[in-house]
Amino acid sequence: MNHLPILFDKPEIKIVLLEGIHPSAVDLLHADGFSQVLALPGAASGEELARAIGDAHFVGIRSRSQLTEQALASAPRLLAIGCFCIGTNQVDLRAAARRGIPVFNAPFSNTRSVAELVLAETILLMRGIPQRNALLHRNGWMKSAARSHEVRGKTLGIVGYGHIGTQLGLLAEHLGMQVVFHDIEAKLALGNARQLDTLDAVLQAADVLSLHVPETPQTRNLIGARELARMKPASHLINASRGSVVDIEALVDALDREQLAGAAIDVFPAEPKGNDGRFESPLTRFDNVLLTPHVGGSTLEAQASIGREVATKLARYADNGSTVSAVNFPQVALPGHAGRLRILHVHRNRPGVMAGLHERVAAAGLNVAAQYLRTDEELGYVVMDVEGTCDPDALRELSGVEGTIRCRLLGDTASHGGHAETA
Ligand code: NAI
């Protein structure tokens, strides 16, 4: 059933943040004029989750709260979801899209943290520190320069020259390293980095090889026995991307044969679900392997940055309808709309919806000053800035257009921050 669009003020918007999201998010939302921000420390499920989000317009979660179809059904006013983390598989993205709810996340806020850790590991591996550290923990002593090298002048090979790979390359150059990389796409090489033609060429050139590819069918076991055999003798491998990218058995074999001098591994094919879980890996027996519990991106700075990034995306969607970087929704980048009423209309992508909308806007005596439309296979998202005498009730018919999922009105931001919601 459709409801009338009713303008309501920004302070009436209720935002619920679960799972101890960083205070930077609350600060940003308050500064943007949202006064009803409820920040709760833990995750919620079942009835508790339904109660927590039941009257929320915006919900923020991290990785533990499961926003299933059923949970979404308990939040009829929900306009958007913010995942204050990288992954979004804790949300039923299709169910959210079907309800006209965009989902935002923070894919790049921890880029710098990963790059810094990998840089530190590069130095530690080249100096043979992991095995020396392990020996001293067992009351041994190994004061020797054997197999201990400066990184200056050595070659760092990067596989996957995206956000993390590029940052790492620049940082490594500051230490005097040569940077070569392999990517499936032609990339702009930053600094003095060089893109080599093949993965093999990078394997053969690198003193330290660092992996920064996404998890895809093509990157599964990207580094296996064949690739490890092509690496320079006594070189090092770093994997802080995804556990599936390295064939662990092949890595164990290369370490046993001392084909590699060492490795630093942050991600694993199977990882404990929580800090009370037990970590099992055939790599634990190697002193020259630095093992970290998937903490590449885990810093307080990254948490603060994630808080700001996702809160900014939610505020922008609330204030002007922008869906840039939404993971389940057609993406529309929007300018301000001072002096105009803005209509945000989410609909099933089928013929006739736009005609129906234009007909009703014209019947309300309004002129379309600007229009932005994006569609994907299932959804259409159109934003119209309209001029004329602004009577929101006259626009009630908009949500009657066949195929409407959700319609929201944003008041003229120059005079008031009104919002309205239908359907
Ligand atoms: P990105 O998407 O910016 O870059 C990935 C790059 O890999 C792209 O340039 C892409 O073209 C390239 N690529 C894709 N398939 C490839 C293939 N088969 N061979 C060569 N290159 C390929 O990703 P970003 O942000 O740099 O992240 C990289 C990885 O780091 C991801 O797997 C991500 O999950 C992981 N990560 C790990 C963290 C940790 O805590 N250890 C934290 C953050 C990200």
Coordinates of C-alpha atoms and ligand atoms in Angstrom, one line a residue:
M1 CA 0.0 0.0 0.0
N2 CA 1.3 3.5 -0.8
H3 CA 1.4 6.3 1.7
L4 CA 1.2 10.0 1.2
P5 CA 4.5 11.8 1.0
I6 CA 4.8 13.8 4.1
L7 CA 7.7 16.2 4.5
F8 CA 9.5 15.7 7.8
D9 CA 12.5 17.6 9.2
K10 CA 16.0 16.3 9.4
P11 CA 16.0 16.1 13.2
E12 CA 13.1 13.6 12.9
I13 CA 15.4 11.1 11.0
K14 CA 16.4 8.3 13.3
I15 CA 19.8 6.7 12.8
V16 CA 20.7 3.5 14.6
L17 CA 24.3 2.3 14.7
L18 CA 25.0 -1.1 16.1
E19 CA 28.2 -3.0 17.0
G20 CA 30.3 -0.2 18.5
I21 CA 30.9 1.8 15.4
H22 CA 33.6 4.3 15.8
P23 CA 32.5 7.7 17.4
S24 CA 33.8 9.5 14.2
A25 CA 30.5 8.4 12.6
V26 CA 28.3 9.9 15.3
D27 CA 30.4 13.1 15.3
L28 CA 30.0 13.5 11.5
L29 CA 26.2 12.8 11.6
H30 CA 25.7 15.3 14.5
A31 CA 27.7 17.9 12.7
D32 CA 25.5 17.3 9.6
G33 CA 22.4 18.1 11.7
F34 CA 21.1 14.6 12.5
S35 CA 20.3 14.7 16.2
Q36 CA 18.7 11.3 16.6
V37 CA 21.7 9.1 16.4
L38 CA 21.6 6.0 18.6
A39 CA 24.9 4.2 18.9
L40 CA 24.7 0.8 20.5
P41 CA 27.8 -1.3 21.5
G42 CA 26.9 -4.8 20.5
A43 CA 25.5 -6.8 17.5
A44 CA 21.8 -7.8 17.7
S45 CA 19.8 -10.6 16.2
G46 CA 16.2 -11.9 16.1
E47 CA 13.7 -9.9 18.1
E48 CA 16.3 -7.6 19.6
L49 CA 17.5 -6.6 16.1
A50 CA 13.9 -6.1 15.0
R51 CA 13.2 -3.8 17.9
A52 CA 16.5 -1.9 17.5
I53 CA 15.9 -1.1 13.8
G54 CA 12.1 -1.1 13.8
D55 CA 11.6 2.7 13.4
A56 CA 15.0 3.6 12.0
H57 CA 15.5 5.5 8.8
F58 CA 19.2 4.6 8.6
V59 CA 21.0 1.6 10.1
G60 CA 24.7 1.1 10.5
I61 CA 26.3 -2.3 11.2
R62 CA 29.6 -4.0 11.0
S63 CA 30.1 -7.6 10.1
R64 CA 28.1 -9.4 12.8
S65 CA 24.5 -8.2 12.5
Q66 CA 22.7 -10.2 9.8
L67 CA 20.3 -8.0 7.8
T68 CA 18.2 -10.8 6.2
E69 CA 15.0 -10.4 4.3
Q70 CA 13.2 -11.0 7.6
A71 CA 15.2 -8.4 9.5
L72 CA 14.6 -5.9 6.7
A73 CA 10.8 -6.6 6.8
S74 CA 10.9 -5.4 10.5
A75 CA 12.2 -2.0 9.5
P76 CA 9.6 -0.5 7.1
R77 CA 11.0 3.1 7.3
L78 CA 14.5 2.1 6.4
L79 CA 16.0 4.3 3.7
A80 CA 19.6 3.1 3.6
I81 CA 22.1 0.8 5.3
G82 CA 25.7 1.5 6.1
C83 CA 28.1 -1.4 6.5
F84 CA 31.0 0.2 8.5
C85 CA 33.4 -2.4 7.2
I86 CA 34.6 -3.8 3.8
G87 CA 32.3 -6.9 3.3
T88 CA 28.6 -6.7 2.7
N89 CA 27.6 -10.3 2.7
Q90 CA 25.9 -9.9 6.1
V91 CA 23.2 -8.0 4.3
D92 CA 20.7 -9.6 1.9
L93 CA 21.6 -7.1 -0.9
R94 CA 19.0 -8.2 -3.3
A95 CA 16.2 -8.0 -0.7
A96 CA 17.4 -4.6 0.3
A97 CA 17.4 -3.4 -3.4
R98 CA 13.9 -4.8 -3.9
R99 CA 12.8 -2.6 -1.1
G100 CA 14.6 0.4 -2.6
I101 CA 17.3 0.5 0.1
P102 CA 20.9 1.2 -1.0
V103 CA 23.7 -0.3 0.9
F104 CA 27.0 1.5 1.4
N105 CA 30.4 0.2 2.7
A106 CA 33.9 1.5 3.1
P107 CA 36.1 -0.5 0.7
F108 CA 39.2 1.7 0.8
S109 CA 39.4 3.3 4.3
N110 CA 42.0 0.8 5.5
T111 CA 44.2 0.9 2.3
R112 CA 47.0 2.8 4.1
S113 CA 47.0 0.4 7.1
V114 CA 47.5 -2.6 4.8
A115 CA 50.3 -0.9 2.8
E116 CA 52.1 0.1 6.0
L117 CA 52.0 -3.4 7.5
V118 CA 53.3 -4.9 4.2
L119 CA 56.1 -2.3 4.1
A120 CA 57.1 -3.3 7.6
E121 CA 57.0 -7.0 6.8
T122 CA 59.1 -6.3 3.7
I123 CA 61.9 -4.9 5.9
L124 CA 61.5 -7.6 8.6
L125 CA 61.6 -10.5 6.0
M126 CA 64.6 -9.1 4.2
R127 CA 66.5 -8.8 7.5
G128 CA 65.5 -12.4 8.6
I129 CA 63.9 -11.0 11.7
P130 CA 61.0 -13.5 12.1
Q131 CA 63.4 -16.5 12.7
R132 CA 65.7 -14.5 14.9
N133 CA 62.7 -13.3 17.0
A134 CA 61.4 -16.8 17.3
L135 CA 64.8 -18.2 18.4
L136 CA 65.2 -15.6 21.2
H137 CA 61.7 -16.5 22.4
R138 CA 63.2 -20.0 22.9
N139 CA 66.2 -18.6 24.7
G140 CA 68.5 -18.9 21.7
W141 CA 70.8 -16.3 20.1
M142 CA 71.7 -15.7 16.4
K143 CA 73.8 -12.6 16.0
S144 CA 74.9 -12.8 12.4
A145 CA 74.5 -10.9 9.1
A146 CA 73.8 -14.1 7.2
R147 CA 70.8 -13.7 4.9
S148 CA 70.2 -10.2 6.2
H149 CA 69.7 -7.5 3.7
E150 CA 68.8 -3.8 3.4
V151 CA 65.7 -3.2 1.2
R152 CA 67.4 -0.3 -0.5
G153 CA 68.0 -1.2 -4.2
K154 CA 66.0 -4.4 -4.0
T155 CA 62.9 -5.2 -6.1
L156 CA 59.4 -5.3 -4.8
G157 CA 57.0 -7.2 -7.0
I158 CA 53.3 -6.3 -6.6
V159 CA 50.6 -8.5 -8.0
G160 CA 47.3 -6.4 -8.2
Y161 CA 48.1 -2.8 -8.6
G162 CA 44.9 -1.3 -7.2
H163 CA 44.3 0.9 -4.1
I164 CA 46.7 -1.0 -1.8
G165 CA 49.2 -2.0 -4.5
T166 CA 49.7 1.6 -5.7
Q167 CA 50.1 3.0 -2.1
L168 CA 52.6 0.2 -1.2
G169 CA 54.6 0.9 -4.4
L170 CA 55.0 4.6 -3.5
L171 CA 55.9 3.9 0.1
A172 CA 58.5 1.3 -1.0
E173 CA 60.1 3.7 -3.5
H174 CA 60.7 6.1 -0.6
L175 CA 62.8 3.3 0.9
G176 CA 64.8 3.1 -2.3
M177 CA 63.2 0.0 -3.6
Q178 CA 62.5 -0.7 -7.3
V179 CA 58.9 -1.5 -7.9
V180 CA 57.5 -3.7 -10.6
F181 CA 53.9 -4.9 -10.9
H182 CA 51.5 -7.2 -12.7
D183 CA 47.8 -6.4 -13.1
I184 CA 45.2 -7.8 -15.5
E185 CA 44.5 -4.3 -16.5
A186 CA 46.7 -1.6 -18.0
K187 CA 47.5 0.7 -15.1
L188 CA 49.0 4.1 -14.7
A189 CA 52.3 3.4 -13.0
L190 CA 53.0 5.8 -10.1
G191 CA 56.4 7.1 -9.3
N192 CA 59.0 5.0 -11.0
A193 CA 57.1 1.7 -10.9
R194 CA 57.0 -0.4 -14.0
Q195 CA 54.2 -2.7 -15.2
L196 CA 55.6 -5.9 -16.6
D197 CA 54.0 -7.9 -19.3
T198 CA 53.4 -11.1 -17.4
L199 CA 53.1 -12.5 -13.9
D200 CA 56.1 -14.7 -14.6
A201 CA 58.2 -11.6 -15.3
V202 CA 57.3 -10.2 -11.9
L203 CA 57.9 -13.5 -10.2
Q204 CA 61.4 -13.6 -11.7
A205 CA 62.3 -10.0 -10.8
A206 CA 61.1 -9.7 -7.2
D207 CA 63.1 -10.0 -4.0
V208 CA 59.8 -9.6 -2.2
L209 CA 56.5 -10.5 -3.9
S210 CA 53.4 -9.0 -2.4
L211 CA 49.8 -10.0 -3.4
H212 CA 47.0 -7.4 -3.6
V213 CA 44.4 -9.0 -5.8
P214 CA 40.7 -9.5 -5.0
E215 CA 39.2 -13.0 -4.4
T216 CA 37.9 -14.1 -7.8
P217 CA 37.8 -17.5 -9.6
Q218 CA 40.9 -16.3 -11.5
T219 CA 42.9 -15.5 -8.4
R220 CA 42.2 -18.8 -6.6
N221 CA 45.6 -20.4 -6.1
L222 CA 47.1 -17.7 -8.3
I223 CA 50.4 -18.5 -6.5
G224 CA 50.9 -22.3 -6.6
A225 CA 53.8 -24.7 -7.1
R226 CA 54.5 -23.5 -10.7
E227 CA 54.6 -19.8 -9.7
L228 CA 56.7 -20.4 -6.5
A229 CA 59.2 -22.4 -8.6
R230 CA 59.6 -19.3 -10.8
M231 CA 60.3 -16.9 -8.0
K232 CA 63.9 -15.8 -7.4
P233 CA 65.8 -18.2 -5.1
A234 CA 65.7 -17.0 -1.5
S235 CA 63.0 -14.4 -2.2
H236 CA 60.1 -13.7 0.0
L237 CA 56.3 -13.9 -0.3
I238 CA 53.7 -11.6 1.4
N239 CA 50.0 -12.3 1.2
A240 CA 47.7 -9.8 2.9
S241 CA 45.0 -10.1 0.2
R242 CA 42.7 -13.1 0.5
G243 CA 43.5 -16.6 1.8
S244 CA 42.4 -18.3 -1.4
V245 CA 45.1 -16.6 -3.5
V246 CA 48.0 -18.8 -2.3
D247 CA 48.1 -22.6 -2.5
I248 CA 49.3 -23.2 1.1
E249 CA 50.5 -26.8 0.5
A250 CA 52.7 -25.5 -2.3
L251 CA 54.0 -22.7 -0.1
V252 CA 54.8 -25.2 2.7
D253 CA 56.7 -27.3 0.1
A254 CA 58.7 -24.3 -1.2
L255 CA 59.6 -23.3 2.4
D256 CA 60.7 -26.9 3.2
R257 CA 62.9 -26.9 0.2
E258 CA 64.2 -23.4 1.2
Q259 CA 63.2 -22.2 -2.3
L260 CA 61.8 -19.2 -0.4
A261 CA 63.7 -17.4 2.4
G262 CA 60.5 -16.5 4.2
A263 CA 56.9 -15.3 4.0
A264 CA 54.4 -13.1 5.8
I265 CA 50.9 -14.3 5.7
D266 CA 47.9 -12.3 7.1
V267 CA 45.0 -14.2 5.4
F268 CA 44.2 -17.9 5.4
P269 CA 41.9 -20.3 3.5
A270 CA 40.2 -21.0 6.9
E271 CA 40.3 -18.5 9.7
P272 CA 38.8 -18.8 13.2
K273 CA 35.4 -17.1 13.5
G274 CA 36.4 -15.1 16.6
N275 CA 39.2 -14.5 19.1
D276 CA 38.2 -17.6 21.1
G277 CA 38.7 -19.8 18.0
R278 CA 41.8 -22.0 17.4
F279 CA 44.1 -21.2 14.6
E280 CA 45.4 -24.2 12.6
S281 CA 47.9 -24.0 9.7
P282 CA 50.8 -26.0 8.4
L283 CA 52.7 -22.7 8.4
T284 CA 53.0 -22.5 12.2
R285 CA 56.1 -24.7 12.2
F286 CA 58.2 -22.3 10.2
D287 CA 60.1 -19.7 12.2
N288 CA 60.8 -17.7 9.0
V289 CA 57.1 -17.2 8.4
L290 CA 55.5 -14.1 10.0
L291 CA 51.9 -15.0 10.8
T292 CA 49.3 -12.3 11.6
P293 CA 45.6 -12.8 12.3
H294 CA 44.0 -10.9 9.3
V295 CA 44.9 -7.5 10.8
G296 CA 46.3 -5.9 7.7
G297 CA 43.5 -3.3 7.7
S298 CA 42.9 -3.3 11.5
T299 CA 44.1 0.0 13.0
L300 CA 42.3 2.6 15.0
E301 CA 43.0 5.1 12.2
A302 CA 41.3 2.8 9.7
Q303 CA 38.3 2.4 12.1
A304 CA 37.9 6.2 12.4
S305 CA 38.3 6.6 8.7
I306 CA 35.6 3.9 8.0
G307 CA 33.3 5.7 10.5
R308 CA 33.7 9.0 8.6
E309 CA 33.5 7.4 5.1
V310 CA 30.2 5.4 5.6
A311 CA 28.6 8.2 7.7
T312 CA 29.4 10.6 4.9
K313 CA 27.7 8.3 2.4
L314 CA 24.6 7.9 4.5
A315 CA 24.4 11.7 5.1
R316 CA 24.8 12.4 1.4
Y317 CA 22.1 10.0 0.5
A318 CA 19.8 11.5 3.2
D319 CA 20.6 15.1 2.2
N320 CA 20.6 14.9 -1.6
G321 CA 20.0 11.3 -2.8
S322 CA 23.5 10.5 -4.1
T323 CA 24.0 6.8 -4.3
V324 CA 27.6 6.9 -5.5
S325 CA 29.5 3.7 -4.4
A326 CA 26.3 1.9 -3.2
V327 CA 26.9 -1.8 -3.7
N328 CA 23.4 -2.9 -4.7
F329 CA 21.9 0.1 -6.4
P330 CA 22.1 2.2 -9.5
Q331 CA 24.6 4.9 -8.8
V332 CA 23.7 8.5 -9.2
A333 CA 26.0 11.4 -8.4
L334 CA 24.1 14.6 -7.7
P335 CA 24.7 18.3 -7.4
G336 CA 22.9 20.4 -4.7
H337 CA 19.3 21.4 -5.3
A338 CA 19.0 24.8 -3.7
G339 CA 15.7 26.5 -4.6
R340 CA 14.2 23.3 -6.0
L341 CA 12.2 20.4 -4.7
R342 CA 13.9 17.1 -5.4
I343 CA 12.0 13.9 -6.1
L344 CA 13.9 10.6 -5.5
H345 CA 12.0 7.7 -7.1
V346 CA 13.1 4.1 -6.9
H347 CA 11.2 1.7 -9.2
R348 CA 11.2 -1.6 -10.9
N349 CA 13.0 -1.2 -14.2
R350 CA 10.1 -1.7 -16.6
P351 CA 8.6 0.4 -19.5
G352 CA 6.2 3.2 -18.7
V353 CA 7.4 4.3 -15.3
M354 CA 9.2 7.4 -16.5
A355 CA 6.2 8.4 -18.6
G356 CA 3.9 7.9 -15.6
L357 CA 6.1 10.1 -13.4
H358 CA 6.4 12.9 -16.0
E359 CA 2.7 12.9 -16.4
R360 CA 2.0 13.3 -12.7
V361 CA 4.7 15.9 -12.2
A362 CA 3.2 18.0 -15.1
A363 CA -0.3 17.5 -13.6
A364 CA 1.1 18.9 -10.3
G365 CA 2.1 22.1 -12.2
L366 CA 5.8 21.5 -11.8
N367 CA 8.6 21.9 -14.3
V368 CA 11.4 19.4 -14.4
A369 CA 14.6 21.5 -14.2
A370 CA 17.0 18.6 -14.0
Q371 CA 16.8 14.8 -14.2
Y372 CA 19.2 12.0 -13.4
L373 CA 18.4 8.4 -14.2
R374 CA 20.3 5.2 -13.6
T375 CA 19.1 1.7 -14.0
D376 CA 20.4 -1.8 -13.5
E377 CA 18.7 -5.0 -14.6
E378 CA 16.0 -4.8 -11.9
L379 CA 15.9 -1.3 -10.6
G380 CA 15.6 2.2 -11.8
Y381 CA 16.5 5.2 -9.7
V382 CA 15.5 8.6 -11.0
V383 CA 16.1 11.9 -9.4
M384 CA 14.1 15.0 -10.6
D385 CA 14.7 18.5 -9.5
V386 CA 11.4 20.4 -10.0
E387 CA 10.5 24.0 -10.0
G388 CA 7.1 25.6 -9.4
T389 CA 4.7 26.0 -6.5
C390 CA 5.7 23.3 -4.2
D391 CA 2.8 21.4 -2.7
P392 CA 4.1 18.0 -1.7
D393 CA 0.6 16.6 -1.3
A394 CA 0.0 17.3 -5.0
L395 CA 2.8 14.8 -5.6
R396 CA 1.1 12.0 -3.8
E397 CA 0.3 10.4 -7.1
L398 CA 3.9 9.7 -7.8
S399 CA 3.9 6.7 -5.6
G400 CA 0.9 5.5 -7.5
V401 CA 2.9 5.0 -10.6
E402 CA 2.9 1.3 -11.5
G403 CA 6.3 -0.2 -10.6
T404 CA 7.1 2.3 -7.8
I405 CA 9.1 0.8 -4.9
R406 CA 9.8 4.0 -3.0
C407 CA 9.5 7.7 -3.4
R408 CA 11.2 10.3 -1.3
L409 CA 11.0 14.1 -1.5
L410 CA 13.7 16.4 -0.4
G411 CA 12.7 20.0 0.3
D412 CA 14.4 23.0 -1.0
T413 CA 17.7 22.9 1.0
A414 CA 17.9 26.7 0.9
S415 CA 14.8 27.0 3.0
H416 CA 14.4 23.8 4.9
G417 CA 15.7 20.2 5.0
G418 CA 12.4 18.5 4.5
H419 CA 12.2 14.9 3.6
A420 CA 9.2 12.9 2.6
E421 CA 8.8 9.2 2.2
T422 CA 6.2 7.0 0.5
A423 CA 5.6 3.4 -0.5
Ligands
NAI1 P1 41.5 -3.0 -5.6 O1 40.3 -3.5 -6.2 O2 41.7 -1.6 -5.5 O3 42.8 -3.6 -6.5 C1 42.8 -4.9 -6.9 C2 43.7 -4.9 -8.2 O4 43.9 -6.3 -8.6 C3 43.0 -4.3 -9.4 O5 44.0 -3.3 -9.9 C4 42.7 -5.4 -10.3 O6 42.8 -5.0 -11.7 C5 43.8 -6.4 -10.0 N1 43.5 -7.8 -10.3 C6 42.3 -8.4 -10.3 N2 42.5 -9.7 -10.7 C7 43.8 -9.9 -11.0 C8 44.5 -11.0 -11.4 N3 44.0 -12.2 -11.7 N4 45.9 -10.8 -11.6 C9 46.4 -9.6 -11.4 N5 45.8 -8.5 -11.0 C10 44.4 -8.6 -10.8 O7 41.7 -3.8 -4.2 P2 42.4 -3.3 -2.9 O8 41.6 -2.4 -2.1 O9 43.8 -2.8 -3.3 O10 42.5 -4.7 -2.1 C11 43.3 -5.7 -2.6 C12 43.1 -7.0 -1.7 O11 43.4 -6.7 -0.3 C13 41.6 -7.5 -1.7 O12 41.7 -8.9 -1.8 C14 41.1 -7.2 -0.3 O13 40.2 -8.1 0.1 C15 42.4 -7.3 0.5 N6 42.4 -6.6 1.8 C16 42.9 -7.2 2.9 C17 42.9 -6.6 4.1 C18 43.5 -7.2 5.3 O14 43.1 -6.9 6.4 N7 44.5 -8.1 5.1 C19 42.3 -5.3 4.3 C20 41.8 -4.6 3.0 C21 41.8 -5.3 1.8

